[in-house]
Short mmCIF file of N, CA and C in Angstrom, two decimals:
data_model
loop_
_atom_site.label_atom_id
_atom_site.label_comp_id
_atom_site.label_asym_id
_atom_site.label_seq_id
_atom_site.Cartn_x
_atom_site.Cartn_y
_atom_site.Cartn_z
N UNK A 1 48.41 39.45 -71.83
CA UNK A 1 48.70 40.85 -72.04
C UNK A 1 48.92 41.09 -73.53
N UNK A 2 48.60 42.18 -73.72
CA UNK A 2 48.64 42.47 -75.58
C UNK A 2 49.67 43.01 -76.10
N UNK A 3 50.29 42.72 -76.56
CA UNK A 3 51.65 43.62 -77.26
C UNK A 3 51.35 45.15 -77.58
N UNK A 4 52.63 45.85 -77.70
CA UNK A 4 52.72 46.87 -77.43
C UNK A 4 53.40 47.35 -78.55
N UNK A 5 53.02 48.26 -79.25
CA UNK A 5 53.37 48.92 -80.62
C UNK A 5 53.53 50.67 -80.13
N UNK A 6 54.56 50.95 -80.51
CA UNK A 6 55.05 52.38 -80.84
C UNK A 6 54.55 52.55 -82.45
N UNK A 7 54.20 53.20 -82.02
CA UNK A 7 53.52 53.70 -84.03
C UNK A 7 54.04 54.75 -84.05
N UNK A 8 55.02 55.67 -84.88
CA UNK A 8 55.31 57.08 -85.17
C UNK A 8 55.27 57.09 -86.72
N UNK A 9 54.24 57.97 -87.11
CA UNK A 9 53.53 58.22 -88.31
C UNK A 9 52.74 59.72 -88.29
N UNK A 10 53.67 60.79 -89.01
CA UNK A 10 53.49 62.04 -89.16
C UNK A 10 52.12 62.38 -90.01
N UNK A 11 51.45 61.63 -90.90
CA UNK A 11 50.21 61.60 -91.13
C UNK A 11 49.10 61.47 -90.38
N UNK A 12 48.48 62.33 -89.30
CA UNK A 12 47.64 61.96 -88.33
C UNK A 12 46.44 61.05 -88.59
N UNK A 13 45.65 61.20 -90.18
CA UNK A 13 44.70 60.60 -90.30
C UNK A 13 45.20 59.13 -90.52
N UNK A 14 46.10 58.92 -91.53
CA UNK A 14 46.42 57.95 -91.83
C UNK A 14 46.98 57.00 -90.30
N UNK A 15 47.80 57.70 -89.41
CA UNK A 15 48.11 57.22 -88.22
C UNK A 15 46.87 56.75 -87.79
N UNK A 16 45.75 57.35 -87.35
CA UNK A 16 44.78 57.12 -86.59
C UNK A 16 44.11 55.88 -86.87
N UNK A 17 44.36 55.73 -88.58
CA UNK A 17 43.42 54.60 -89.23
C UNK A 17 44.53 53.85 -88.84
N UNK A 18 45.08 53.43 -88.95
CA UNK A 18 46.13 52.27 -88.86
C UNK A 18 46.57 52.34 -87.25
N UNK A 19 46.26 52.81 -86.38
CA UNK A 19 46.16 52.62 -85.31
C UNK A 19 45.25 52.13 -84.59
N UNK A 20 43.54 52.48 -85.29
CA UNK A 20 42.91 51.71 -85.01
C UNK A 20 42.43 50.22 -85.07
N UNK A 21 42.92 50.13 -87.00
CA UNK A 21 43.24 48.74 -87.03
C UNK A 21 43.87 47.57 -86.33
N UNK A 22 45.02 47.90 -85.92
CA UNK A 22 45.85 47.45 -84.58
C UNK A 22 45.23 47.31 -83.69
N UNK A 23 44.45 48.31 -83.24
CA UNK A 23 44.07 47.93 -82.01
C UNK A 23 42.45 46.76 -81.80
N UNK A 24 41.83 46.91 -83.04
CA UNK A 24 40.80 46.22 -83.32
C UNK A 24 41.76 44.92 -83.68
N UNK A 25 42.63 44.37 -83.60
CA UNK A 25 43.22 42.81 -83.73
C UNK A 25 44.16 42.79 -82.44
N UNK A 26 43.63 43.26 -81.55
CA UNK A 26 44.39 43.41 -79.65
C UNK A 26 46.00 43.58 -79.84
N UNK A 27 46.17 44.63 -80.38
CA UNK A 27 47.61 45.39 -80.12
C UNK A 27 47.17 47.00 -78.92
N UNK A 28 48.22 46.78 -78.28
CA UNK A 28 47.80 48.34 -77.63
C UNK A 28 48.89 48.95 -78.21
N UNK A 29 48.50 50.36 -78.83
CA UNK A 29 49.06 51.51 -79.83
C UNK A 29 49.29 52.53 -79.06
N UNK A 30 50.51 53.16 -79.38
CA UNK A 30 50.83 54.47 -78.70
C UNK A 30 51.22 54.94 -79.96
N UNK A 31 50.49 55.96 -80.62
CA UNK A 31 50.51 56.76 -81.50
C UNK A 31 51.92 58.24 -81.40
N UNK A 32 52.59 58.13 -81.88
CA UNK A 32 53.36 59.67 -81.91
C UNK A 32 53.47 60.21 -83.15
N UNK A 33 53.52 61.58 -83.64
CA UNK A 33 53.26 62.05 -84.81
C UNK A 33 54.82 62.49 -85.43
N UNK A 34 55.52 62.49 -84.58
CA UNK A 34 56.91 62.88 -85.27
C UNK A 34 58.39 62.01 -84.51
N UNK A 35 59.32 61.89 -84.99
CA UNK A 35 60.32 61.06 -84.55
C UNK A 35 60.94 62.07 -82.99
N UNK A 36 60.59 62.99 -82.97
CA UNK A 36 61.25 63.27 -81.14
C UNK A 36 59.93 63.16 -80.46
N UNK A 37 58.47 63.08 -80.90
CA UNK A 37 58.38 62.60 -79.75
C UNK A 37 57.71 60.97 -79.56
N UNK A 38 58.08 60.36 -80.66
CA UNK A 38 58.30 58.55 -81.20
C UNK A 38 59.40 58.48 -79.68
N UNK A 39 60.41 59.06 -79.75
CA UNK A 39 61.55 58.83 -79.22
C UNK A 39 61.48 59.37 -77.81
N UNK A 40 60.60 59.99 -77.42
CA UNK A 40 60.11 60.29 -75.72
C UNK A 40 59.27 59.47 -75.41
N UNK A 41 58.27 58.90 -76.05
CA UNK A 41 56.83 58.15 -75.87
C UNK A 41 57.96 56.67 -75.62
N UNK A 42 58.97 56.40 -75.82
CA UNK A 42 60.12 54.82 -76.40
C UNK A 42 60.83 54.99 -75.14
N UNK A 43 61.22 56.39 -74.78
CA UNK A 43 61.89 56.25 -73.40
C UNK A 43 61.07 56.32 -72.12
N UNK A 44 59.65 56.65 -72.59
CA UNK A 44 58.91 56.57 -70.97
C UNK A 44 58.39 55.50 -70.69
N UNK A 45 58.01 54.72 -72.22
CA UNK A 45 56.99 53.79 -71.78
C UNK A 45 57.95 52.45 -72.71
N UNK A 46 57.19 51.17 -71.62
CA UNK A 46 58.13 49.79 -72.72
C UNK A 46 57.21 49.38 -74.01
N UNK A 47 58.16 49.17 -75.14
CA UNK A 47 56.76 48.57 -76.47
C UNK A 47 57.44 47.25 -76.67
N UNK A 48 57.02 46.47 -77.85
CA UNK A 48 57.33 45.48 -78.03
C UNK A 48 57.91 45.39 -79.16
N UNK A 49 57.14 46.50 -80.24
CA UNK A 49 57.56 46.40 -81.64
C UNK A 49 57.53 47.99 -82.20
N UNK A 50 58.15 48.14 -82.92
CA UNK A 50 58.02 50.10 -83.04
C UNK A 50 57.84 49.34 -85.13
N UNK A 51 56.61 50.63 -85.23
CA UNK A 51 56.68 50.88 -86.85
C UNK A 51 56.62 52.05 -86.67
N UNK A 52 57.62 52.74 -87.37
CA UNK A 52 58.22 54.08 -88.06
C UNK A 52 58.03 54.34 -89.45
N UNK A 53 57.05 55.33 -89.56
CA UNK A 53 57.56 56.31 -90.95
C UNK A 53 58.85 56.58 -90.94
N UNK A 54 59.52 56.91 -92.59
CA UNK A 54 60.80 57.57 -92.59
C UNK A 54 60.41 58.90 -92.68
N UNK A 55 59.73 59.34 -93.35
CA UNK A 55 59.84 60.95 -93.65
C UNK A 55 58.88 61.42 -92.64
N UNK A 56 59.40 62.33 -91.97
CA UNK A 56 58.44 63.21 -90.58
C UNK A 56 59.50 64.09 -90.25
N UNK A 57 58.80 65.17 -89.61
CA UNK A 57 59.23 66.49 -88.98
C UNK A 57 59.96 66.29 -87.69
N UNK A 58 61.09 66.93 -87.95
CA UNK A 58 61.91 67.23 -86.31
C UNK A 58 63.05 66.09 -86.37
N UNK A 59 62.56 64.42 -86.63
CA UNK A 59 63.35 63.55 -86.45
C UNK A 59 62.81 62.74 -87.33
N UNK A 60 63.51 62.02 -88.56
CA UNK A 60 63.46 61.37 -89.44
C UNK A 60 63.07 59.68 -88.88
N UNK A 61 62.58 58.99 -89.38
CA UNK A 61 62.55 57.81 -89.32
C UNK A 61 63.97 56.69 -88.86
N UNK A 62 64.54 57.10 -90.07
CA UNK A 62 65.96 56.15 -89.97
C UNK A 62 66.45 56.79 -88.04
N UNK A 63 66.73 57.98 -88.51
CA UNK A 63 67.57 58.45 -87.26
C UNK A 63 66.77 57.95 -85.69
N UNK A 64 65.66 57.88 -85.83
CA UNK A 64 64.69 57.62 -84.74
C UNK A 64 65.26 55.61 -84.51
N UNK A 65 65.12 55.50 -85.44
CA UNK A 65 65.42 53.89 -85.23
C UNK A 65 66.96 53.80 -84.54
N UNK A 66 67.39 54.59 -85.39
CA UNK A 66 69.49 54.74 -84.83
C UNK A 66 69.40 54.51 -83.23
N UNK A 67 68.58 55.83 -82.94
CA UNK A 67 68.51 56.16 -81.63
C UNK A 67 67.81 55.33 -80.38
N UNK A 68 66.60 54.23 -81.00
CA UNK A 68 66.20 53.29 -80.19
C UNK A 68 67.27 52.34 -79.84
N UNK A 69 67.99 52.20 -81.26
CA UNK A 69 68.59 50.69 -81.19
C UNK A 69 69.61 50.89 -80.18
N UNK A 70 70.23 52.02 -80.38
CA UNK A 70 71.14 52.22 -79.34
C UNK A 70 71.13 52.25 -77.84
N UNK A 71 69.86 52.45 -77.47
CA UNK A 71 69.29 52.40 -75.93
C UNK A 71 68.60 50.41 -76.20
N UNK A 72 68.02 50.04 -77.27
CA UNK A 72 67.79 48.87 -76.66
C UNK A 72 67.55 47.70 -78.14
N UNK A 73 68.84 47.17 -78.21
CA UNK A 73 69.36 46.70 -79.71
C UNK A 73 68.62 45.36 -80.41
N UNK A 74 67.86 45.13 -79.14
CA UNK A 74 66.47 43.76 -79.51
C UNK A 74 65.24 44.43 -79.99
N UNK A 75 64.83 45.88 -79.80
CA UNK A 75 63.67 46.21 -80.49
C UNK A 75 63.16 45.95 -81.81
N UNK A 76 62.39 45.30 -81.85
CA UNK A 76 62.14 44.77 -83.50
C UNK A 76 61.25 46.65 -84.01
N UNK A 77 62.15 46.68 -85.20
CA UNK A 77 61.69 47.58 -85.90
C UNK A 77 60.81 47.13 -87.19
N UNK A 78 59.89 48.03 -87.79
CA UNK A 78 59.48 47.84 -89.36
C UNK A 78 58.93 49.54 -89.61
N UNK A 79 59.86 49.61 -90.69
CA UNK A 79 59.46 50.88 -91.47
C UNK A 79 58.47 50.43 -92.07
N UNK A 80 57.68 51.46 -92.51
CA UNK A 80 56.48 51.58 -93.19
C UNK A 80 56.13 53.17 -93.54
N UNK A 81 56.40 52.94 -95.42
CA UNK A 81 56.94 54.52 -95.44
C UNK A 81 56.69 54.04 -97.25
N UNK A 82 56.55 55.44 -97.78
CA UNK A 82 56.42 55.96 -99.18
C UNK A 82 57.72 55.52 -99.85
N UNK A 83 58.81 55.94 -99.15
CA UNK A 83 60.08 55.76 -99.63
C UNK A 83 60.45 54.31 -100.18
N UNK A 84 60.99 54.44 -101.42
CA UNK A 84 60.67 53.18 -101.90
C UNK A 84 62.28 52.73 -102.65
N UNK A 85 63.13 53.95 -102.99
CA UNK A 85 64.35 53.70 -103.35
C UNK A 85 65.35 52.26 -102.59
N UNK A 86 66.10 51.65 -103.75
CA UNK A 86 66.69 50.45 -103.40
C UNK A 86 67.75 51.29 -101.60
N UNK A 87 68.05 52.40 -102.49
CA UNK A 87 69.02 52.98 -101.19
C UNK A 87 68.54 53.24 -99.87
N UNK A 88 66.97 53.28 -100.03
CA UNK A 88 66.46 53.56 -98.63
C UNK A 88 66.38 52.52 -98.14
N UNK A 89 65.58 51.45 -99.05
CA UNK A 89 65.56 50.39 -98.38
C UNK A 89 66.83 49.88 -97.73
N UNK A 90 67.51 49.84 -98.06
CA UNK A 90 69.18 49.35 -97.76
C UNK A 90 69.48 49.82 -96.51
N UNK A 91 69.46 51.14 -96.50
CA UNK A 91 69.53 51.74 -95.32
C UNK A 91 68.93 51.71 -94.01
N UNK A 92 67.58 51.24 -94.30
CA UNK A 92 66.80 50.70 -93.23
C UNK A 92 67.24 49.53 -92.65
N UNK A 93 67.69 48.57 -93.29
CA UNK A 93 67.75 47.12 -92.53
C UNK A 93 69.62 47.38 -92.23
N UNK A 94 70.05 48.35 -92.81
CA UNK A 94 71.44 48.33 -92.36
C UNK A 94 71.28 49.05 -90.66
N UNK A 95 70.68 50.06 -90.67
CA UNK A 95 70.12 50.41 -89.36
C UNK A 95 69.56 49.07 -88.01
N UNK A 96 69.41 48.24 -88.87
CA UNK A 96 68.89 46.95 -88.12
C UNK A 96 67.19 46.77 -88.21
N UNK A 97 66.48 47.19 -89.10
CA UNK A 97 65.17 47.35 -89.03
C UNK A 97 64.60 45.77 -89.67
N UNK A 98 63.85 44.86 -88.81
CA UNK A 98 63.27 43.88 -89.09
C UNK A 98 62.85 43.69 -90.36
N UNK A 99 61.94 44.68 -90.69
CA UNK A 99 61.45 44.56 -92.24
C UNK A 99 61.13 45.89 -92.71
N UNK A 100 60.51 46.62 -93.97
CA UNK A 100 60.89 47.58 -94.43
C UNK A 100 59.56 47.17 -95.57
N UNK A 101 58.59 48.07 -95.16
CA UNK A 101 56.95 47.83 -95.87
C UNK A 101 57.03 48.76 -97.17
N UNK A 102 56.70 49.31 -97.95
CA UNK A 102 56.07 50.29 -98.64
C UNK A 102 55.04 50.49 -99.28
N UNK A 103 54.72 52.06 -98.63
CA UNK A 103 53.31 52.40 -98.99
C UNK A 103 52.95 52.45 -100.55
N UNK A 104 51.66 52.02 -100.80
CA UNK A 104 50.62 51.46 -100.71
C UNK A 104 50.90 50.15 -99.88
N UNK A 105 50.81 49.15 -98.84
CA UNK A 105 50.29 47.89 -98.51
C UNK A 105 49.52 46.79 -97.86
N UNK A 106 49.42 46.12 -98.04
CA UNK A 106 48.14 44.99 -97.55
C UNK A 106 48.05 45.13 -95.69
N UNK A 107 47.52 45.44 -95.28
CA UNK A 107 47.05 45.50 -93.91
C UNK A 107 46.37 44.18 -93.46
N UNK A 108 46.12 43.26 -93.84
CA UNK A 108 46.61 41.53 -93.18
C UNK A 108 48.16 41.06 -93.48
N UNK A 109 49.05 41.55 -94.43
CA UNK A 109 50.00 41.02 -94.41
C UNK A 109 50.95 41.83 -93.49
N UNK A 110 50.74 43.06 -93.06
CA UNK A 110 51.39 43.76 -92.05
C UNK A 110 51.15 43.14 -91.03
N UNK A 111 50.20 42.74 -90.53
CA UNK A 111 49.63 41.86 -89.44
C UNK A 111 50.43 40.47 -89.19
N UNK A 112 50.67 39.70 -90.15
CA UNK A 112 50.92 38.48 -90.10
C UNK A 112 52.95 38.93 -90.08
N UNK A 113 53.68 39.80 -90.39
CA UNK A 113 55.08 40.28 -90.38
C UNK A 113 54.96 40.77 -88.79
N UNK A 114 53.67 41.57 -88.26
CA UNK A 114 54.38 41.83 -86.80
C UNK A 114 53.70 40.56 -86.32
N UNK A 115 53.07 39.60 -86.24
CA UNK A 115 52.62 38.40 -85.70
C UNK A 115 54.28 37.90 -85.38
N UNK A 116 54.85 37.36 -86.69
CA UNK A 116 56.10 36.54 -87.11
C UNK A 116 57.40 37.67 -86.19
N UNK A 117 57.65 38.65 -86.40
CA UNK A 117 58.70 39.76 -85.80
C UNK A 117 58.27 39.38 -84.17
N UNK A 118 57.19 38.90 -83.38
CA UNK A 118 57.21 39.32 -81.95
C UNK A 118 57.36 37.91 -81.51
N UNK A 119 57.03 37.09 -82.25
CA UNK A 119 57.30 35.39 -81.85
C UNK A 119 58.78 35.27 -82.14
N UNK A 120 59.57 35.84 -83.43
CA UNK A 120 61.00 35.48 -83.34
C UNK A 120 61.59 36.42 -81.91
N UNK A 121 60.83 37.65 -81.56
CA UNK A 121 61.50 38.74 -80.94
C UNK A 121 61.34 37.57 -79.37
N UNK A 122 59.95 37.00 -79.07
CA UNK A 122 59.87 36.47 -77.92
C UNK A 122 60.87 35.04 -77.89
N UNK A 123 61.10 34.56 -78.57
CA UNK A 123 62.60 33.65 -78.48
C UNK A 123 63.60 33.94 -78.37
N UNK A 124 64.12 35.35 -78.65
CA UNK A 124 65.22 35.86 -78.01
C UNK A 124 65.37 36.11 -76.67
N UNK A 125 63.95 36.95 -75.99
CA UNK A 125 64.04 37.60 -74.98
C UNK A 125 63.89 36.07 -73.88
N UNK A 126 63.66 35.26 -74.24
CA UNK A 126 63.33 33.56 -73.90
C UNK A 126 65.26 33.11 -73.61
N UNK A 127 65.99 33.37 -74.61
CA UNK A 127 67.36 32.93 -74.76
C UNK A 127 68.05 33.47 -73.41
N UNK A 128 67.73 34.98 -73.67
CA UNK A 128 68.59 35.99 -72.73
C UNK A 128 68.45 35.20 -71.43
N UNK A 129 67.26 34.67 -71.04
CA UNK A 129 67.01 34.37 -69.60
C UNK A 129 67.59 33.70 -69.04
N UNK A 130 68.67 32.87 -70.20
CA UNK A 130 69.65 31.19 -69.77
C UNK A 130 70.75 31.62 -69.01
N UNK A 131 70.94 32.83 -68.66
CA UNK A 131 72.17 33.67 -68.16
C UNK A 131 71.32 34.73 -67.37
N UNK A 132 71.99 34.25 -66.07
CA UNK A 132 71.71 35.23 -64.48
C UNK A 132 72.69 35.86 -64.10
N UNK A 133 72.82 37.36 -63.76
CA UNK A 133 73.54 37.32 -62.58
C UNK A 133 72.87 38.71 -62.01
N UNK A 134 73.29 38.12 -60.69
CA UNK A 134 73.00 39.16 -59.36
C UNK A 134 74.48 39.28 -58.17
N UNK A 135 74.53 40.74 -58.45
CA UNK A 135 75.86 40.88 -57.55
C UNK A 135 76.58 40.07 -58.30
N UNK A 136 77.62 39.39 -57.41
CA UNK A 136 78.88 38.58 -57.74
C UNK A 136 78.72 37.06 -58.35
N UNK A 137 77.53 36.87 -58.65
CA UNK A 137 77.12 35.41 -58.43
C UNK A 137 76.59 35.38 -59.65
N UNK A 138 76.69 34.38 -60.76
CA UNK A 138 76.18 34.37 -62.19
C UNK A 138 75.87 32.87 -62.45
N UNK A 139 74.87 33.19 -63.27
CA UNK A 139 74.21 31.19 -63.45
C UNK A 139 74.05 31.45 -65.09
N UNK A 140 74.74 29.85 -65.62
CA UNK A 140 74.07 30.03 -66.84
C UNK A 140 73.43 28.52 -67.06
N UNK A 141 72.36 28.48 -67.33
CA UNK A 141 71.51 27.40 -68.04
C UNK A 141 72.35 26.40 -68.53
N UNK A 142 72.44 27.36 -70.13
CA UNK A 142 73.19 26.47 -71.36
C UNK A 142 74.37 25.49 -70.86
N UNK A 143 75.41 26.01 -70.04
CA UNK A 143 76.56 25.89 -69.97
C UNK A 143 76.40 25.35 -68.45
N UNK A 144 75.12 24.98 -67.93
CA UNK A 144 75.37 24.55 -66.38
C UNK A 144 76.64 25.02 -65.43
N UNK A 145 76.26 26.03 -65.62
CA UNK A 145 77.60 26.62 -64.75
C UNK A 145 77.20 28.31 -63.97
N UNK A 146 77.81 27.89 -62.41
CA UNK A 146 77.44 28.85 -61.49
C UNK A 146 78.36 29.57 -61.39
N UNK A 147 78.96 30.72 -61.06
CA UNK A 147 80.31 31.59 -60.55
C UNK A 147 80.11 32.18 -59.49
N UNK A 148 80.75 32.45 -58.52
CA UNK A 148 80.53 33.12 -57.54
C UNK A 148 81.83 33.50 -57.09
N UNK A 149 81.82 34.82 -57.35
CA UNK A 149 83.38 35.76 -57.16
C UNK A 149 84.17 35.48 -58.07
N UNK A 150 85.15 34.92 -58.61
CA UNK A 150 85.62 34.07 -59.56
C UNK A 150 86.40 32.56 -59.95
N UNK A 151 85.31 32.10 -58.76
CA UNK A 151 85.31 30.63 -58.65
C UNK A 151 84.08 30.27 -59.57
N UNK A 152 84.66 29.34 -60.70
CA UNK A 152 83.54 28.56 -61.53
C UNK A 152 83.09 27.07 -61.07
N UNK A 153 81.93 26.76 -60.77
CA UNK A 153 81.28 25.24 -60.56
C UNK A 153 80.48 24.61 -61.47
N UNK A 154 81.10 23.39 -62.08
CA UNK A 154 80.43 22.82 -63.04
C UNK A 154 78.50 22.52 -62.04
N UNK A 155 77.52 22.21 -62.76
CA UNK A 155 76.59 21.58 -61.92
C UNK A 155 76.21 20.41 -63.16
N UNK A 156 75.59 20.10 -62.50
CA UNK A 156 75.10 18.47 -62.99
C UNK A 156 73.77 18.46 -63.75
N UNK A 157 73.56 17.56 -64.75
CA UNK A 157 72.25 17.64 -65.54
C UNK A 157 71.02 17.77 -64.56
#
């Protein structure tokens, strides 16, 4: 299955080109042109990796990222944006944003940052899995250990 990119980029042409690129190296792209509806296209459908412009109409970049992270705090973000000030940048990765591009840049090295962002992102979502629970009953991997109600059982290698 191909990874899944949220693209929100208020430049339609420029979106389109860089959406197609993506998709000509097997990413599937969901294009949105402004940060509310980046942020409806994020709540209907699952992505893997979101790149955000900062500057767009209705809903800013940064704030759009605020608002993912808060519904789902593993989304690997990367701005990719004109904005080039030390303060923006700052602000982006304080937001939690993976990496932080600026326009003019290399379109194989964007490639090879979301390559690297979805392999670290897929070792996390790999981690989470060491810890179960359903109902009353919880398993963890790491820690070989089952609970059930709040009785703990060591288990064995």
């Amino acid at each position: 299955m191909n990874n899944r990119i949220l693209l929100v980029e208020d430049d339609q042409s420029f979106g389109a080109v860089l959406k197609d690129y993506l998709m000509m190296n097997n990413y599937e792209v969901t294009l949105a042109t402004d940060g509310e509806q980046g942020l409806k296209e994020f709540m209907e459908n699952e992505f893997d990796i979101g790149i955000f412009d900062v500057m767009m109409p209705k809903k800013d970049g940064f704030s759009l990222a605020e608002d993912v992270k808060r519904i789902n705090k593993n989304m690997p973000i990367i701005f990719l944006t004109a904005k080039n000030l030390r303060e923006d940048i700052l602000k982006g990765y304080q937001i939690g944003a993976d990496d932080y591009i600026t326009k003019p840049f290399d379109t194989e090295l964007l490639l090879y940052k979301i390559k690297a962002i979805l392999q670290r992102s897929a070792v996390v979502e790999e981690d989470e899995q060491e810890h179960f629970k359903i109902s009353n009953i919880e398993f963890d991997s790491v820690l070989r250990q089952l609970k059930v109600h709040d009785a703990e059982y060591k288990l064995s290698p």
